[in-house]
Structure formats: structure tokens, C-alpha cells
Amino acid sequence: MSTEVATPTPQKQNLRREWTPAALRKAGALPALVVVLILGSALSPFFMTIDNIRNVLGLASIIGLLAVGQGFVIIAGGAGIDLSIGATLALAAIVGAKMAPYGPVGVILGALFTGLFVGTINGLGIAFGRLQPFIITLGTMTIATGAAFFLSGSNPIRLRGDNALKWLSTEVFGIPVPVIVFVLTVAIAQIVLSKTVFGRQIYVLGGNEEAAHFAGIPVVRHRMTVYMISGLCAGMGALVLMSRLQTADPAYGRGYELAAIAAVVVGGAPLTGGVGTIRGVAVGVLIIQFITNILDLLNVNPYIQAMVQGLILIAVVALNRRGSATSVQALKRSVPLICGLALGAILLFGLPH
């Protein structure tokens, strides 16, 4: 009597592969966004209301525009990071407001040109000057902050009439215009990265700069371009924020650079570069903004909110480290870190308040 060993059919093999950790990693941060939405709905009856969702998306569009530019910088590798985008947003808003005598066109051009100019300075220093991105963008962040307070006299500038760009804070078919601007920006950026020669070369550059150089890719030009894109996105964010608040404030943008970096990382783009998508960055922005909104609805202390957001960022980085074979292995390697954070929490909340 002979026995036959059943072999899986190609269809079953393919179905099995679809549920591997690799397939889950391919899904990116989207499952996490779904979990956050379900959690928010369960914790607060106000979470899924139209007004709340519209408000969250409006706030997300500002951070999202900055995150798109930051995504280009980080994906391009070379230890790329732009710490100046928050300060650039503030300076762009102030310069735009100063250009108000020339009408709404002056406001728009002033903000966009300022963002592009700061991005160009960063690009020149990094691509041609061979300066470390962390150092030069930290320097331009300080300069932009000082310039914003100097030009404004440390006071907010009120925008009036057409110069307030009120059309940018309106809605089209119930959808806020800033959200439309953000979605269009994400779509264009994603097409540029995935469908153009420039985009494919950015991935090569981020993966291995030396290989990109020997392949004939214009490394210097591309490195400079991504920082210019980041600056331009900061200028766009300034216009959206100005239209929302009807003022230009030199204090705008504080902490926005960290929020944008966090969104890029949560969206699946490691700081090592060469990996990631702009649509993933957009999902990362939504995750962070919805988590913040849930904590607000639950009246969680703002300082504890900051701690929670930091923990989430650390957890995501720990679980998505490049080179980890599976999420289980990454989790095991992170046990000492988890124990350290838990001990810190016990000590912190054990102290008298």
C-alpha cells in the first residue's frame, strides 16, 4: 500500500505567502491607522463625528505638508533630516504678511519664496558644502526663528481682507480646502517618487550614495533638490496656517519639525533612507493626529500626551528597524528598552506631584 504526500497547490502557497510578516510590512502603517480609528470610536462618542474628523484633517494638513517635504529628505538618505521646517514655516508666514501691501499674490509669493530660499540654503550647505544635515538645518532653524521675531517685532501680524486668504480656509463640497491641498500634494509627490526617473534615482541615492554616484546619478543636484522641496512645503504650510488663524505669528511652527519627522518614521520610512512612500507618510500623519485627538477628547494631561506620543514613536522605530526578519524578533530585541521605559514610568509616577 503506497502513501502519497499531499503537496500544496500553487494557489495555496500564494495564499500562505500573503499572510507572512513580509506581507504585513508591505501594508505599512495602514492597519495601525484602522486600529486607531476603531479605538477612538470605542473610547469617545464624539470621535467619529463629522465636525471632529473635519477638524483633525484640517490640522493634519499643515503637519502633513511639512511631512511630505521631510519625506523626500529622509528617503534620499545621507543622514538627511530637516530641523528647520518649523522655523521656516514661521518665517515664511511673517514674510508673507509683510508682503500684504502687494495683495494676496504678494502674500503667497512671499511665503513660498521664503520657504524655497531657506531650503536652497540648506541644500547648498549639504550638497556643495558637505556639511552635516543635522548641523546646518539646526543652524538655519535658529536663524529663521530669529529673523521671524526680528521682522515682526516679536508680535503677531494680523491679516485683513483678501490678504487673509480666507478662500484657503473654506470648503469645497464639504471638504476643507487645506485637506484638498494636502491630498493633491501627496498624490503629486507620490507620482514623482514612484513614476519618474528623479524619484527612482532618489531611492537609489538613499540606499547607497556611492553606488548612485558610480551609476551616473547627479547626487549633488538631487540632494539639493530634496531640501528645496522641503522648504517649499514649509512655505505651503505657512499659507494654510495663516489662512486658518488669520494672522502670521513668529511663534508658529514650534515642534512641527519633530511632528513631521515622527510622521515620516511612523509611516514606514526609516531614517537610514532608501525606503518609504509619501502615501505612507500621509498615513503616519493621520495616525499621530488621530491619537492626539483621542487624548484630547479624553481630557488627558497635555504633558502626558507628549509622553505618550514619544513612546509611540520609540515603539514604531523599534518594531520597524531595517534588517529585522520578523516583528517577533524585533520585539525580543526591544525587551531591554521596554523594561527601561517601564522602570522610568514607575519612578516618574511614583514621585509626589
mmCIF file of C-alpha atoms in Angstrom:
data_model
loop_
_atom_site.group_PDB
_atom_site.id
_atom_site.type_symbol
_atom_site.label_atom_id
_atom_site.label_comp_id
_atom_site.label_asym_id
_atom_site.label_seq_id
_atom_site.Cartn_x
_atom_site.Cartn_y
_atom_site.Cartn_z
ATOM 1 C CA MET A 1 0.000 0.000 0.000
ATOM 2 C CA SER A 2 1.549 3.246 -1.109
ATOM 3 C CA THR A 3 1.028 6.557 0.537
ATOM 4 C CA GLU A 4 1.143 9.853 -1.250
ATOM 5 C CA VAL A 5 2.302 13.027 0.388
ATOM 6 C CA ALA A 6 -0.032 15.876 -0.403
ATOM 7 C CA THR A 7 1.776 18.871 -1.780
ATOM 8 C CA PRO A 8 0.251 22.307 -1.557
ATOM 9 C CA THR A 9 -1.052 23.733 -4.789
ATOM 10 C CA PRO A 10 0.420 26.977 -6.142
ATOM 11 C CA GLN A 11 -2.806 28.727 -5.138
ATOM 12 C CA LYS A 12 -2.442 27.580 -1.533
ATOM 13 C CA GLN A 13 1.225 28.539 -1.494
ATOM 14 C CA ASN A 14 0.391 32.040 -2.726
ATOM 15 C CA LEU A 15 -2.398 32.367 -0.162
ATOM 16 C CA ARG A 16 0.007 31.324 2.586
ATOM 17 C CA ARG A 17 2.572 33.864 1.473
ATOM 18 C CA GLU A 18 0.004 36.655 1.673
ATOM 19 C CA TRP A 19 -0.166 36.271 5.441
ATOM 20 C CA THR A 20 3.553 36.338 6.122
ATOM 21 C CA PRO A 21 5.158 39.153 8.155
ATOM 22 C CA ALA A 22 6.576 40.474 4.884
ATOM 23 C CA ALA A 23 3.046 40.985 3.605
ATOM 24 C CA LEU A 24 2.147 42.807 6.803
ATOM 25 C CA ARG A 25 5.171 45.071 6.416
ATOM 26 C CA LYS A 26 4.093 45.783 2.846
ATOM 27 C CA ALA A 27 0.755 47.004 4.168
ATOM 28 C CA GLY A 28 2.707 49.690 6.003
ATOM 29 C CA ALA A 29 1.049 51.776 8.695
ATOM 30 C CA LEU A 30 -2.476 51.423 7.286
ATOM 31 C CA PRO A 31 -3.501 48.609 9.704
ATOM 32 C CA ALA A 32 -2.303 50.777 12.590
ATOM 33 C CA LEU A 33 -4.493 53.641 11.344
ATOM 34 C CA VAL A 34 -7.510 51.307 11.259
ATOM 35 C CA VAL A 35 -6.784 50.210 14.833
ATOM 36 C CA VAL A 36 -6.530 53.841 15.964
ATOM 37 C CA LEU A 37 -9.868 54.686 14.324
ATOM 38 C CA ILE A 38 -11.583 51.696 15.968
ATOM 39 C CA LEU A 39 -10.033 52.555 19.322
ATOM 40 C CA GLY A 40 -11.099 56.181 19.052
ATOM 41 C CA SER A 41 -14.664 55.203 18.189
ATOM 42 C CA ALA A 42 -14.805 52.921 21.230
ATOM 43 C CA LEU A 43 -13.366 55.464 23.666
ATOM 44 C CA SER A 44 -15.334 58.570 22.712
ATOM 45 C CA PRO A 45 -18.777 59.091 21.133
ATOM 46 C CA PHE A 46 -17.534 62.379 19.667
ATOM 47 C CA PHE A 47 -14.597 60.867 17.792
ATOM 48 C CA MET A 48 -16.329 59.861 14.554
ATOM 49 C CA THR A 49 -18.480 62.970 14.272
ATOM 50 C CA ILE A 50 -18.153 64.958 11.049
ATOM 51 C CA ASP A 51 -17.041 68.113 12.846
ATOM 52 C CA ASN A 52 -14.302 66.285 14.735
ATOM 53 C CA ILE A 53 -12.995 64.468 11.663
ATOM 54 C CA ARG A 54 -13.017 67.724 9.687
ATOM 55 C CA ASN A 55 -11.072 69.466 12.459
ATOM 56 C CA VAL A 56 -8.471 66.671 12.699
ATOM 57 C CA LEU A 57 -7.956 66.608 8.940
ATOM 58 C CA GLY A 58 -7.556 70.383 8.875
ATOM 59 C CA LEU A 59 -4.786 70.221 11.484
ATOM 60 C CA ALA A 60 -3.233 67.195 9.807
ATOM 61 C CA SER A 61 -2.966 69.054 6.510
ATOM 62 C CA ILE A 62 -0.480 71.560 7.980
ATOM 63 C CA ILE A 63 1.805 68.965 9.573
ATOM 64 C CA GLY A 64 1.217 66.792 6.530
ATOM 65 C CA LEU A 65 2.623 69.347 4.105
ATOM 66 C CA LEU A 66 5.774 69.595 6.207
ATOM 67 C CA ALA A 67 5.959 65.800 6.433
ATOM 68 C CA VAL A 68 5.822 65.453 2.647
ATOM 69 C CA GLY A 69 8.930 67.606 2.300
ATOM 70 C CA GLN A 70 10.584 65.806 5.194
ATOM 71 C CA GLY A 71 9.760 62.513 3.486
ATOM 72 C CA PHE A 72 11.765 63.482 0.397
ATOM 73 C CA VAL A 73 14.737 64.463 2.578
ATOM 74 C CA ILE A 74 14.717 61.268 4.655
ATOM 75 C CA ILE A 75 14.112 58.883 1.751
ATOM 76 C CA ALA A 76 17.061 60.466 -0.076
ATOM 77 C CA GLY A 77 19.319 59.219 2.730
ATOM 78 C CA GLY A 78 22.720 60.659 3.535
ATOM 79 C CA ALA A 79 21.640 61.077 7.182
ATOM 80 C CA GLY A 80 19.148 63.524 5.736
ATOM 81 C CA ILE A 81 16.936 65.455 8.121
ATOM 82 C CA ASP A 82 15.459 68.947 8.071
ATOM 83 C CA LEU A 83 15.154 70.506 11.504
ATOM 84 C CA SER A 84 14.429 73.941 10.065
ATOM 85 C CA ILE A 85 10.966 73.357 8.600
ATOM 86 C CA GLY A 86 9.046 74.590 11.659
ATOM 87 C CA ALA A 87 11.046 77.803 11.858
ATOM 88 C CA THR A 88 10.886 78.149 8.075
ATOM 89 C CA LEU A 89 7.092 77.999 8.294
ATOM 90 C CA ALA A 90 7.102 80.839 10.833
ATOM 91 C CA LEU A 91 9.487 82.990 8.788
ATOM 92 C CA ALA A 92 7.502 82.305 5.600
ATOM 93 C CA ALA A 93 4.314 83.423 7.348
ATOM 94 C CA ILE A 94 5.910 86.657 8.580
ATOM 95 C CA VAL A 95 7.451 87.489 5.189
ATOM 96 C CA GLY A 96 4.142 86.714 3.506
ATOM 97 C CA ALA A 97 2.340 89.068 5.899
ATOM 98 C CA LYS A 98 4.956 91.759 5.249
ATOM 99 C CA MET A 99 4.168 91.431 1.534
ATOM 100 C CA ALA A 100 0.472 92.147 2.167
ATOM 101 C CA PRO A 101 0.681 95.652 0.615
ATOM 102 C CA TYR A 102 1.134 93.876 -2.716
ATOM 103 C CA GLY A 103 -2.116 91.978 -2.277
ATOM 104 C CA PRO A 104 -2.839 88.253 -1.853
ATOM 105 C CA VAL A 105 -0.421 87.404 -4.665
ATOM 106 C CA GLY A 106 2.339 89.122 -2.702
ATOM 107 C CA VAL A 107 1.422 87.134 0.425
ATOM 108 C CA ILE A 108 1.505 83.842 -1.466
ATOM 109 C CA LEU A 109 4.715 84.539 -3.358
ATOM 110 C CA GLY A 110 6.419 85.930 -0.247
ATOM 111 C CA ALA A 111 5.683 82.792 1.789
ATOM 112 C CA LEU A 112 6.573 80.333 -0.975
ATOM 113 C CA PHE A 113 9.773 82.152 -1.952
ATOM 114 C CA THR A 114 10.909 82.318 1.684
ATOM 115 C CA GLY A 115 10.400 78.598 2.149
ATOM 116 C CA LEU A 116 12.201 77.857 -1.107
ATOM 117 C CA PHE A 117 15.056 80.192 -0.161
ATOM 118 C CA VAL A 118 15.685 78.530 3.214
ATOM 119 C CA GLY A 119 15.501 75.125 1.554
ATOM 120 C CA THR A 120 18.036 76.275 -1.027
ATOM 121 C CA ILE A 121 20.419 77.438 1.717
ATOM 122 C CA ASN A 122 20.128 74.020 3.363
ATOM 123 C CA GLY A 123 20.717 72.295 0.049
ATOM 124 C CA LEU A 124 23.763 74.402 -0.785
ATOM 125 C CA GLY A 125 25.332 73.705 2.590
ATOM 126 C CA ILE A 126 24.681 69.965 2.450
ATOM 127 C CA ALA A 127 25.204 69.208 -1.248
ATOM 128 C CA PHE A 128 28.068 71.593 -2.003
ATOM 129 C CA GLY A 129 29.471 72.442 1.424
ATOM 130 C CA ARG A 130 29.392 68.814 2.619
ATOM 131 C CA LEU A 131 28.018 69.934 5.977
ATOM 132 C CA GLN A 132 26.107 67.524 8.194
ATOM 133 C CA PRO A 133 22.319 67.907 7.624
ATOM 134 C CA PHE A 134 21.668 67.944 11.358
ATOM 135 C CA ILE A 135 24.099 70.810 11.930
ATOM 136 C CA ILE A 136 23.161 73.098 9.049
ATOM 137 C CA THR A 137 19.393 72.671 9.437
ATOM 138 C CA LEU A 138 19.782 73.318 13.163
ATOM 139 C CA GLY A 139 21.640 76.491 12.238
ATOM 140 C CA THR A 140 19.042 77.650 9.709
ATOM 141 C CA MET A 141 16.316 76.825 12.223
ATOM 142 C CA THR A 142 17.922 79.234 14.689
ATOM 143 C CA ILE A 143 18.450 81.896 12.027
ATOM 144 C CA ALA A 144 14.894 81.611 10.700
ATOM 145 C CA THR A 145 13.460 81.845 14.209
ATOM 146 C CA GLY A 146 15.482 84.979 14.960
ATOM 147 C CA ALA A 147 14.574 86.526 11.611
ATOM 148 C CA ALA A 148 10.857 85.868 12.168
ATOM 149 C CA PHE A 149 10.874 87.598 15.569
ATOM 150 C CA PHE A 150 13.036 90.457 14.269
ATOM 151 C CA LEU A 151 10.834 91.200 11.234
ATOM 152 C CA SER A 152 7.617 91.026 13.245
ATOM 153 C CA GLY A 153 8.891 92.914 16.285
ATOM 154 C CA SER A 154 8.008 89.774 18.290
ATOM 155 C CA ASN A 155 4.310 90.451 17.646
ATOM 156 C CA PRO A 156 1.726 88.627 15.531
ATOM 157 C CA ILE A 157 0.735 90.358 12.292
ATOM 158 C CA ARG A 158 -2.984 90.495 11.617
ATOM 159 C CA LEU A 159 -4.117 89.809 8.052
ATOM 160 C CA ARG A 160 -7.181 91.568 6.723
ATOM 161 C CA GLY A 161 -9.439 91.393 3.696
ATOM 162 C CA ASP A 162 -8.272 89.399 0.702
ATOM 163 C CA ASN A 163 -4.772 89.243 2.177
ATOM 164 C CA ALA A 164 -6.103 86.862 4.845
ATOM 165 C CA LEU A 165 -6.521 84.204 2.117
ATOM 166 C CA LYS A 166 -9.901 83.244 3.536
ATOM 167 C CA TRP A 167 -10.636 81.163 0.433
ATOM 168 C CA LEU A 168 -7.915 78.787 1.618
ATOM 169 C CA SER A 169 -9.877 78.064 4.795
ATOM 170 C CA THR A 170 -13.214 77.417 3.074
ATOM 171 C CA GLU A 171 -14.736 74.120 1.930
ATOM 172 C CA VAL A 172 -15.490 72.527 -1.433
ATOM 173 C CA PHE A 173 -18.370 70.037 -1.333
ATOM 174 C CA GLY A 174 -17.926 69.826 2.438
ATOM 175 C CA ILE A 175 -14.187 69.118 2.205
ATOM 176 C CA PRO A 176 -11.828 71.748 3.683
ATOM 177 C CA VAL A 177 -9.597 73.321 1.036
ATOM 178 C CA PRO A 178 -6.432 72.657 3.135
ATOM 179 C CA VAL A 179 -7.286 68.949 3.057
ATOM 180 C CA ILE A 180 -7.656 69.108 -0.722
ATOM 181 C CA VAL A 181 -4.295 70.875 -0.987
ATOM 182 C CA PHE A 182 -2.701 68.206 1.213
ATOM 183 C CA VAL A 183 -4.207 65.312 -0.745
ATOM 184 C CA LEU A 184 -3.130 66.805 -4.073
ATOM 185 C CA THR A 185 0.376 67.415 -2.721
ATOM 186 C CA VAL A 186 0.617 63.806 -1.504
ATOM 187 C CA ALA A 187 -0.644 62.498 -4.845
ATOM 188 C CA ILE A 188 1.808 64.571 -6.878
ATOM 189 C CA ALA A 189 4.714 63.717 -4.575
ATOM 190 C CA GLN A 190 3.882 60.007 -4.697
ATOM 191 C CA ILE A 191 3.754 60.075 -8.501
ATOM 192 C CA VAL A 192 7.081 61.908 -8.628
ATOM 193 C CA LEU A 193 8.750 59.330 -6.371
ATOM 194 C CA SER A 194 7.259 56.210 -7.929
ATOM 195 C CA LYS A 195 6.778 57.075 -11.603
ATOM 196 C CA THR A 196 9.613 59.412 -12.582
ATOM 197 C CA VAL A 197 13.322 58.934 -13.184
ATOM 198 C CA PHE A 198 14.034 61.516 -10.495
ATOM 199 C CA GLY A 199 12.015 59.526 -7.951
ATOM 200 C CA ARG A 200 13.677 56.224 -8.736
ATOM 201 C CA GLN A 201 17.077 57.862 -8.504
ATOM 202 C CA ILE A 202 16.148 59.267 -5.086
ATOM 203 C CA TYR A 203 15.590 55.721 -3.835
ATOM 204 C CA VAL A 204 18.942 54.614 -5.247
ATOM 205 C CA LEU A 205 20.600 57.643 -3.673
ATOM 206 C CA GLY A 206 19.027 56.862 -0.316
ATOM 207 C CA GLY A 207 20.014 53.219 -0.487
ATOM 208 C CA ASN A 208 23.660 53.699 -1.465
ATOM 209 C CA GLU A 209 25.075 57.118 -2.299
ATOM 210 C CA GLU A 210 28.354 55.702 -3.608
ATOM 211 C CA ALA A 211 26.536 53.343 -5.968
ATOM 212 C CA ALA A 212 24.345 56.225 -7.115
ATOM 213 C CA HIS A 213 27.448 58.258 -7.904
ATOM 214 C CA PHE A 214 29.015 55.480 -9.974
ATOM 215 C CA ALA A 215 25.678 54.932 -11.759
ATOM 216 C CA GLY A 216 25.859 58.489 -13.083
ATOM 217 C CA ILE A 217 23.078 59.870 -10.895
ATOM 218 C CA PRO A 218 23.539 63.615 -10.199
ATOM 219 C CA VAL A 219 23.943 63.167 -6.459
ATOM 220 C CA VAL A 220 24.696 66.798 -5.621
ATOM 221 C CA ARG A 221 21.782 68.161 -7.644
ATOM 222 C CA HIS A 222 19.291 65.644 -6.223
ATOM 223 C CA ARG A 223 20.499 66.191 -2.676
ATOM 224 C CA MET A 224 19.942 69.908 -3.072
ATOM 225 C CA THR A 225 16.555 69.433 -4.745
ATOM 226 C CA VAL A 226 15.023 67.450 -1.872
ATOM 227 C CA TYR A 227 15.855 70.227 0.595
ATOM 228 C CA MET A 228 14.356 72.797 -1.758
ATOM 229 C CA ILE A 229 11.187 70.683 -1.888
ATOM 230 C CA SER A 230 11.147 70.574 1.904
ATOM 231 C CA GLY A 231 11.436 74.342 2.136
ATOM 232 C CA LEU A 232 8.696 74.859 -0.448
ATOM 233 C CA CYS A 233 6.383 72.556 1.504
ATOM 234 C CA ALA A 234 7.079 74.635 4.617
ATOM 235 C CA GLY A 235 6.017 77.730 2.688
ATOM 236 C CA MET A 236 2.786 75.997 1.664
ATOM 237 C CA GLY A 237 2.167 75.029 5.279
ATOM 238 C CA ALA A 238 2.622 78.667 6.292
ATOM 239 C CA LEU A 239 -0.088 79.777 3.869
ATOM 240 C CA VAL A 240 -2.540 77.167 5.170
ATOM 241 C CA LEU A 241 -1.856 78.100 8.798
ATOM 242 C CA MET A 242 -2.134 81.827 8.073
ATOM 243 C CA SER A 243 -5.493 81.357 6.378
ATOM 244 C CA ARG A 244 -6.729 79.258 9.294
ATOM 245 C CA LEU A 245 -5.771 81.734 12.032
ATOM 246 C CA GLN A 246 -5.899 84.969 10.013
ATOM 247 C CA THR A 247 -2.550 86.010 11.477
ATOM 248 C CA ALA A 248 1.177 85.498 10.970
ATOM 249 C CA ASP A 249 2.938 84.713 14.236
ATOM 250 C CA PRO A 250 6.724 84.347 14.709
ATOM 251 C CA ALA A 251 5.975 81.593 17.231
ATOM 252 C CA TYR A 252 4.382 79.397 14.571
ATOM 253 C CA GLY A 253 5.895 76.014 13.856
ATOM 254 C CA ARG A 254 7.398 75.210 17.248
ATOM 255 C CA GLY A 255 7.723 71.443 17.467
ATOM 256 C CA TYR A 256 6.352 70.946 13.955
ATOM 257 C CA GLU A 257 9.688 69.631 12.706
ATOM 258 C CA LEU A 258 9.612 66.816 15.250
ATOM 259 C CA ALA A 259 5.997 66.009 14.425
ATOM 260 C CA ALA A 260 6.868 65.814 10.732
ATOM 261 C CA ILE A 261 9.858 63.549 11.367
ATOM 262 C CA ALA A 262 7.712 61.328 13.583
ATOM 263 C CA ALA A 263 5.067 61.083 10.855
ATOM 264 C CA VAL A 264 7.658 60.010 8.292
ATOM 265 C CA VAL A 265 9.057 57.331 10.602
ATOM 266 C CA VAL A 266 5.622 56.089 11.697
ATOM 267 C CA GLY A 267 4.679 55.961 8.018
ATOM 268 C CA GLY A 268 7.421 53.404 7.359
ATOM 269 C CA ALA A 269 10.404 55.444 6.153
ATOM 270 C CA PRO A 270 13.497 54.671 8.281
ATOM 271 C CA LEU A 271 15.988 57.434 8.948
ATOM 272 C CA THR A 272 18.592 55.381 7.065
ATOM 273 C CA GLY A 273 16.890 56.348 3.793
ATOM 274 C CA GLY A 274 16.176 54.485 0.588
ATOM 275 C CA VAL A 275 12.817 53.147 1.771
ATOM 276 C CA GLY A 276 9.356 54.623 2.190
ATOM 277 C CA THR A 277 6.471 56.198 0.317
ATOM 278 C CA ILE A 278 4.708 59.529 0.526
ATOM 279 C CA ARG A 279 1.348 57.809 0.943
ATOM 280 C CA GLY A 280 2.878 56.034 3.954
ATOM 281 C CA VAL A 281 3.955 59.425 5.285
ATOM 282 C CA ALA A 282 0.370 60.654 4.912
ATOM 283 C CA VAL A 283 -0.897 57.656 6.892
ATOM 284 C CA GLY A 284 1.716 58.396 9.561
ATOM 285 C CA VAL A 285 0.442 61.969 9.826
ATOM 286 C CA LEU A 286 -3.132 60.752 10.302
ATOM 287 C CA ILE A 287 -2.102 58.220 12.955
ATOM 288 C CA ILE A 288 -0.331 60.853 15.023
ATOM 289 C CA GLN A 289 -3.102 63.433 14.652
ATOM 290 C CA PHE A 290 -5.892 60.980 15.480
ATOM 291 C CA ILE A 291 -4.022 59.715 18.552
ATOM 292 C CA THR A 292 -3.581 63.320 19.697
ATOM 293 C CA ASN A 293 -7.267 63.939 19.101
ATOM 294 C CA ILE A 294 -8.277 60.867 21.110
ATOM 295 C CA LEU A 295 -6.162 62.034 24.038
ATOM 296 C CA ASP A 296 -7.738 65.498 23.793
ATOM 297 C CA LEU A 297 -11.247 64.044 23.813
ATOM 298 C CA LEU A 298 -10.350 62.005 26.896
ATOM 299 C CA ASN A 299 -9.008 65.166 28.626
ATOM 300 C CA VAL A 300 -5.579 63.632 29.097
ATOM 301 C CA ASN A 301 -2.979 65.987 30.569
ATOM 302 C CA PRO A 302 -1.052 67.685 27.696
ATOM 303 C CA TYR A 303 2.289 66.725 29.232
ATOM 304 C CA ILE A 304 1.232 63.097 29.417
ATOM 305 C CA GLN A 305 0.111 63.373 25.794
ATOM 306 C CA ALA A 306 3.643 64.350 24.823
ATOM 307 C CA MET A 307 4.981 61.357 26.717
ATOM 308 C CA VAL A 308 2.541 59.001 25.006
ATOM 309 C CA GLN A 309 3.478 60.328 21.570
ATOM 310 C CA GLY A 310 7.166 59.840 22.355
ATOM 311 C CA LEU A 311 6.537 56.259 23.470
ATOM 312 C CA ILE A 312 4.606 55.540 20.293
ATOM 313 C CA LEU A 313 7.456 56.870 18.169
ATOM 314 C CA ILE A 314 10.023 54.746 20.018
ATOM 315 C CA ALA A 315 7.816 51.663 19.703
ATOM 316 C CA VAL A 316 7.341 52.127 15.972
ATOM 317 C CA VAL A 317 11.061 52.615 15.356
ATOM 318 C CA ALA A 318 11.880 49.566 17.471
ATOM 319 C CA LEU A 319 9.427 47.334 15.597
ATOM 320 C CA ASN A 320 10.269 48.597 12.111
ATOM 321 C CA ARG A 321 14.044 48.509 12.272
ATOM 322 C CA ARG A 322 15.558 47.790 8.943
ATOM 323 C CA GLY A 323 17.072 44.324 8.854
ATOM 324 C CA SER A 324 14.744 42.735 11.408
ATOM 325 C CA ALA A 325 13.497 39.470 9.951
ATOM 326 C CA THR A 326 10.190 39.472 11.772
ATOM 327 C CA SER A 327 8.246 41.651 14.142
ATOM 328 C CA VAL A 328 8.653 38.949 16.810
ATOM 329 C CA GLN A 329 12.440 39.161 16.606
ATOM 330 C CA ALA A 330 12.318 42.943 16.706
ATOM 331 C CA LEU A 331 10.098 42.760 19.784
ATOM 332 C CA LYS A 332 12.507 40.378 21.537
ATOM 333 C CA ARG A 333 15.445 42.685 20.832
ATOM 334 C CA SER A 334 13.469 45.584 22.280
ATOM 335 C CA VAL A 335 12.761 43.888 25.634
ATOM 336 C CA PRO A 336 15.601 45.743 27.470
ATOM 337 C CA LEU A 337 14.310 49.055 26.074
ATOM 338 C CA ILE A 338 10.750 48.241 27.141
ATOM 339 C CA CYS A 339 11.931 47.317 30.640
ATOM 340 C CA GLY A 340 13.871 50.582 30.880
ATOM 341 C CA LEU A 341 10.871 52.656 29.818
ATOM 342 C CA ALA A 342 8.605 50.775 32.237
ATOM 343 C CA LEU A 343 11.038 51.411 35.094
ATOM 344 C CA GLY A 344 11.188 55.095 34.178
ATOM 345 C CA ALA A 345 7.373 55.314 34.193
ATOM 346 C CA ILE A 346 7.200 53.670 37.633
ATOM 347 C CA LEU A 347 9.773 56.072 39.043
ATOM 348 C CA LEU A 348 8.137 59.100 37.421
ATOM 349 C CA PHE A 349 4.601 58.460 38.577
ATOM 350 C CA GLY A 350 5.808 57.247 41.949
ATOM 351 C CA LEU A 351 7.160 60.688 42.779
ATOM 352 C CA PRO A 352 4.916 63.146 44.659
ATOM 353 C CA HIS A 353 3.090 65.576 42.342
#
